[in-house]
PDB file of C-alpha atoms in Angstrom:
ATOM      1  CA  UNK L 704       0.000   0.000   0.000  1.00 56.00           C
ATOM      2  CA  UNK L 705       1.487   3.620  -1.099  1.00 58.00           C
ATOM      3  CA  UNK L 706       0.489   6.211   1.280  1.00 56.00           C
ATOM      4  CA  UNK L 707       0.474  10.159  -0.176  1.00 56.00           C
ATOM      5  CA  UNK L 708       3.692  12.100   0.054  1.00 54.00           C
ATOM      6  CA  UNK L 709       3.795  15.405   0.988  1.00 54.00           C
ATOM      7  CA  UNK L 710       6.574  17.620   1.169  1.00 58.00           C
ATOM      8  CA  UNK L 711       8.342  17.571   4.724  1.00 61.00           C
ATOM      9  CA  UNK L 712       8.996  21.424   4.649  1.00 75.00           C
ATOM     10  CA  UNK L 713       5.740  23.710   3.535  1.00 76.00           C
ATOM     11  CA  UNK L 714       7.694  26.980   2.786  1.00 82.00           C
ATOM     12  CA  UNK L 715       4.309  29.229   2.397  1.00 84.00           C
ATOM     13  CA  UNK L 716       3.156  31.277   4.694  1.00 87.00           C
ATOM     14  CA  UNK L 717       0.143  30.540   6.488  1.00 83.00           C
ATOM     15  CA  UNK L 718      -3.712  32.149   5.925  1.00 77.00           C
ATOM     16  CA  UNK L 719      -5.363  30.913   8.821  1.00 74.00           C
ATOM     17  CA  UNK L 720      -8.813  33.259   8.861  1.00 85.00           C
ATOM     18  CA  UNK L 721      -8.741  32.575   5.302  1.00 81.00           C
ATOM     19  CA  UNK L 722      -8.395  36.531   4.295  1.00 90.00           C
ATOM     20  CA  UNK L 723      -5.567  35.715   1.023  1.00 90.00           C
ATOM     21  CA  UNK L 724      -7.827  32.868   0.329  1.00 93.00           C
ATOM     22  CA  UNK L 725     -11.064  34.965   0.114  1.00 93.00           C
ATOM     23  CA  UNK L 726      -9.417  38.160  -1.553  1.00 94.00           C
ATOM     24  CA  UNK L 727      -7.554  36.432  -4.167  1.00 95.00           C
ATOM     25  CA  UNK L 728     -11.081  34.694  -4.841  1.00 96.00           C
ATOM     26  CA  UNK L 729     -12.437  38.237  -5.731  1.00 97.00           C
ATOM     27  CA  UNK L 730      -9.792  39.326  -7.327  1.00 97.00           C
ATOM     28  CA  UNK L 731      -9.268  36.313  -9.509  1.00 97.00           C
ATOM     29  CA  UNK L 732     -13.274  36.811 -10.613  1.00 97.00           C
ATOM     30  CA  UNK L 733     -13.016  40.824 -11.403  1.00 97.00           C
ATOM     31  CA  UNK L 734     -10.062  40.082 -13.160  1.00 96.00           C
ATOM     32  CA  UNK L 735     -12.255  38.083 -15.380  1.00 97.00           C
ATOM     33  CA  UNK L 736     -15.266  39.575 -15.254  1.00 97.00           C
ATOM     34  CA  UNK L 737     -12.878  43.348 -16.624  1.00 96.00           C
ATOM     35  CA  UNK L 738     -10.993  40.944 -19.387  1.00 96.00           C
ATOM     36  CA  UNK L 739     -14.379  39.808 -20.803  1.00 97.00           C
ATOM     37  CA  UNK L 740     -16.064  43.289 -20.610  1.00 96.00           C
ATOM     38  CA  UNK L 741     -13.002  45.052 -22.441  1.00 96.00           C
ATOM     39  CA  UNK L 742     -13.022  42.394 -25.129  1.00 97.00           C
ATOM     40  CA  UNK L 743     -17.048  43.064 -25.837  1.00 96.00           C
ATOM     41  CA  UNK L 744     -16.211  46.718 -25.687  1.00 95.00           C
ATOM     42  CA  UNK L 745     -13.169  46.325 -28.268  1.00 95.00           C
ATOM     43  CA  UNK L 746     -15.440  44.444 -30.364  1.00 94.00           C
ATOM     44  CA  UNK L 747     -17.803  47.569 -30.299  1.00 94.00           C
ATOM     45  CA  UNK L 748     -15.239  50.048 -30.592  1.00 91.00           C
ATOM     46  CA  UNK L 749     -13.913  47.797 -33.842  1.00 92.00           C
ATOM     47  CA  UNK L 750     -17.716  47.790 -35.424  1.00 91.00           C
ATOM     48  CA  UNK L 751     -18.565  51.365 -34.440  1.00 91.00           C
ATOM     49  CA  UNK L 752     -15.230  53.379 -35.820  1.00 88.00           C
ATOM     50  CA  UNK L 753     -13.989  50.136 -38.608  1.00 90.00           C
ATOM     51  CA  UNK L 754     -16.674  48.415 -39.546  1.00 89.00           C
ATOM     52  CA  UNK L 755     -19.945  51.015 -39.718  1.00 89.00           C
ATOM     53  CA  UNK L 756     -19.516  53.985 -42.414  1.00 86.00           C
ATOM     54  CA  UNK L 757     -20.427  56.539 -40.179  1.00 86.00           C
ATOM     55  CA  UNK L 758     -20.067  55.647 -36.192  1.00 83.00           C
ATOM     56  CA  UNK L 759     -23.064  57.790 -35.442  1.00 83.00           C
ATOM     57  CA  UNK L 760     -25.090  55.012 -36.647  1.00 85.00           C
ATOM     58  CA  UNK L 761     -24.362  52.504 -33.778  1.00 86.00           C
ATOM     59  CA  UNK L 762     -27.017  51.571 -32.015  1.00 90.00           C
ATOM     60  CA  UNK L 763     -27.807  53.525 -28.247  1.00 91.00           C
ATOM     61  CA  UNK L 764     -27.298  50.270 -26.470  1.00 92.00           C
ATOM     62  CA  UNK L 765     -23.295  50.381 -27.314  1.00 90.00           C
ATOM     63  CA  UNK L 766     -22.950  53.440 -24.446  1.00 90.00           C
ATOM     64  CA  UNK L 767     -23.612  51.129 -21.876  1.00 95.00           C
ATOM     65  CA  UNK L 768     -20.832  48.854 -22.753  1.00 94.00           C
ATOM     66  CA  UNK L 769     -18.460  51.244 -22.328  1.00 92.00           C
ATOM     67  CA  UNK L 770     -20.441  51.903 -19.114  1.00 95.00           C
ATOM     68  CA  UNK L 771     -20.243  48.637 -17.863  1.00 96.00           C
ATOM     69  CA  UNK L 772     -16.435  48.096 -18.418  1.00 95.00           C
ATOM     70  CA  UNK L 773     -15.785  50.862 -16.329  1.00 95.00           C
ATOM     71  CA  UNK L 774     -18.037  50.057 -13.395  1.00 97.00           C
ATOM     72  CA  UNK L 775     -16.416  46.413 -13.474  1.00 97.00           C
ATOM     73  CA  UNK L 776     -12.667  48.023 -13.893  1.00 97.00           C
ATOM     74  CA  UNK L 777     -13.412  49.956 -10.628  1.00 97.00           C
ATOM     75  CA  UNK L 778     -14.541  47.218  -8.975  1.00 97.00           C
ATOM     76  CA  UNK L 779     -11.227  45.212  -9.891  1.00 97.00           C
ATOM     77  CA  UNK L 780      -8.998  48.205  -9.147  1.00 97.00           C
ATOM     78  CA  UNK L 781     -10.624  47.604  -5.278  1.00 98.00           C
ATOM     79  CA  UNK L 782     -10.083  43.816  -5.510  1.00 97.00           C
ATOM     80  CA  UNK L 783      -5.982  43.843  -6.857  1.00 97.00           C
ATOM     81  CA  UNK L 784      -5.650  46.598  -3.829  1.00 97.00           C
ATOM     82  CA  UNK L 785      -7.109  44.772  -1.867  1.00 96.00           C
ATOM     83  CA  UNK L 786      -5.590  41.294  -1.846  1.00 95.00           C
ATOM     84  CA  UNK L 787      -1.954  43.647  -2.777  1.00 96.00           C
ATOM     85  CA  UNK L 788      -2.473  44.892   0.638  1.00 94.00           C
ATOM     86  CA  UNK L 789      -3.159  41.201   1.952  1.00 94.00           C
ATOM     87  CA  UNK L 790      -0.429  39.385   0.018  1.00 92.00           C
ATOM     88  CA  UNK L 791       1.874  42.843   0.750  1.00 93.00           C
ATOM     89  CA  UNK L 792       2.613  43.426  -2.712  1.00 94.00           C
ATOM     90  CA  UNK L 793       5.548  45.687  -3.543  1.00 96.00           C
ATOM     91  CA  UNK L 794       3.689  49.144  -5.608  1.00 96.00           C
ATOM     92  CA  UNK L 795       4.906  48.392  -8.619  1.00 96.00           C
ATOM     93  CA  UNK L 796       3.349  44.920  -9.178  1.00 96.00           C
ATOM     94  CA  UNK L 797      -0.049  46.509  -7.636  1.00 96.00           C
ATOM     95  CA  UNK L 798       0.423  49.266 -10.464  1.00 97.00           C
ATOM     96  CA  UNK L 799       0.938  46.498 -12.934  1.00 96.00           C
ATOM     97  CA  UNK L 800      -1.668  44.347 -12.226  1.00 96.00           C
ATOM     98  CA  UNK L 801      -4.432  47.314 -12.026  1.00 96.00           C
ATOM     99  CA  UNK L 802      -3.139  48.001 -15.177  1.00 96.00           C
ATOM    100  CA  UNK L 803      -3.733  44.435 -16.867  1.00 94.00           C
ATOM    101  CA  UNK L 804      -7.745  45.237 -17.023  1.00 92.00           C
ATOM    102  CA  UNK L 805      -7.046  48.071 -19.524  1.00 94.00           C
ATOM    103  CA  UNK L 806      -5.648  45.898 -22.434  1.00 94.00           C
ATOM    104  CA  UNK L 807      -7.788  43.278 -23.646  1.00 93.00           C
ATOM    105  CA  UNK L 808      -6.272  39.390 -23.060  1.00 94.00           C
ATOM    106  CA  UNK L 809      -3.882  41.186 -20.142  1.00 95.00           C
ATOM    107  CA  UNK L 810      -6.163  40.501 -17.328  1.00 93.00           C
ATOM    108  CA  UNK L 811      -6.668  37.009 -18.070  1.00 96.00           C
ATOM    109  CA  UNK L 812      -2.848  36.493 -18.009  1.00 97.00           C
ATOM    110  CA  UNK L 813      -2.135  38.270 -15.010  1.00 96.00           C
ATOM    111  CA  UNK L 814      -4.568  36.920 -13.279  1.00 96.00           C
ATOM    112  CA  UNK L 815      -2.983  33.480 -13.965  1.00 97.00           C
ATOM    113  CA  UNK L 816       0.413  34.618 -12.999  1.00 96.00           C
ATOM    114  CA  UNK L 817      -0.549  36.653  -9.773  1.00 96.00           C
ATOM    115  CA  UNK L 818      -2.890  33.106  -8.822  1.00 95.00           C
ATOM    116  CA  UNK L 819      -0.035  31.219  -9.046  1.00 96.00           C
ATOM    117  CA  UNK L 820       2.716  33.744  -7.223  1.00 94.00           C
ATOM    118  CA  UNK L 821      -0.068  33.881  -3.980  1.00 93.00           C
ATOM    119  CA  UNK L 822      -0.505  30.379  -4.274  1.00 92.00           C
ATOM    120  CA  UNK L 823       3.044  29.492  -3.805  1.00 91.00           C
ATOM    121  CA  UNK L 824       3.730  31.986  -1.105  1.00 89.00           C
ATOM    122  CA  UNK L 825       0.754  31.428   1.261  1.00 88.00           C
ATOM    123  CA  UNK L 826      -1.104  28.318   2.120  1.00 83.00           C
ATOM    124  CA  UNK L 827      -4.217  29.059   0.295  1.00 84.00           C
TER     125      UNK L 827
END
């Protein structure tokens, strides 16, 4: 019978009430949430100013995309400072990372990368 190994010396720090746990969580869902907003709204910035022959012509509706990115981007700007204040990021990876939900396919990568960093320093 083979019994499960585990690794004699856990190097990552410890999240015992579960905060790193529960803000990388939220953070890891904004980040997604932003990426797929900004890649709807580049798809209606492509139609409105490539695609249609005169951009005044887009439907009403397309405002609120816009609209909707941005409420969602705030929202992840308050997640990535908050679990950069948990995980005691150093400013420039906070600035990075808030950054990431700005170019379309960025957030989806960072939030891969910054899962994986938090996941191998704390015990989450």
């Amino acid at each position: 019978m083979t019994t499960a190994t585990t690794p004699a010396t856990d190097n990552r720090k410890p999240d015992p009430d579960g905060k790193i746990r529960g803000a990388l969580t939220r953070y890891r869902v904004l980040a997604w949430i932003t990426g797929v907003w900004l890649l709807v709204l580049t798809a209606e910035m492509i139609y409105k100013y490539l695609i249609l022959p005169n951009s005044s012509d887009a439907p009403e509706w397309f405002t609120y995309i816009g609209q909707a990115h941005g409420v969602f981007y705030i929202i992840y700007l308050f997640m990535t400072l908050d679990l950069a204040i948990k995980a005691r990021w150093a400013a420039s990876r906070t600035l990075l990372t808030a950054l990431a939900g700005t170019i379309p396919f960025l957030s989806f990568w960072f939030e891969h990368m910054r899962t994986r960093e938090v996941r191998a320093a704390y015990a989450v």
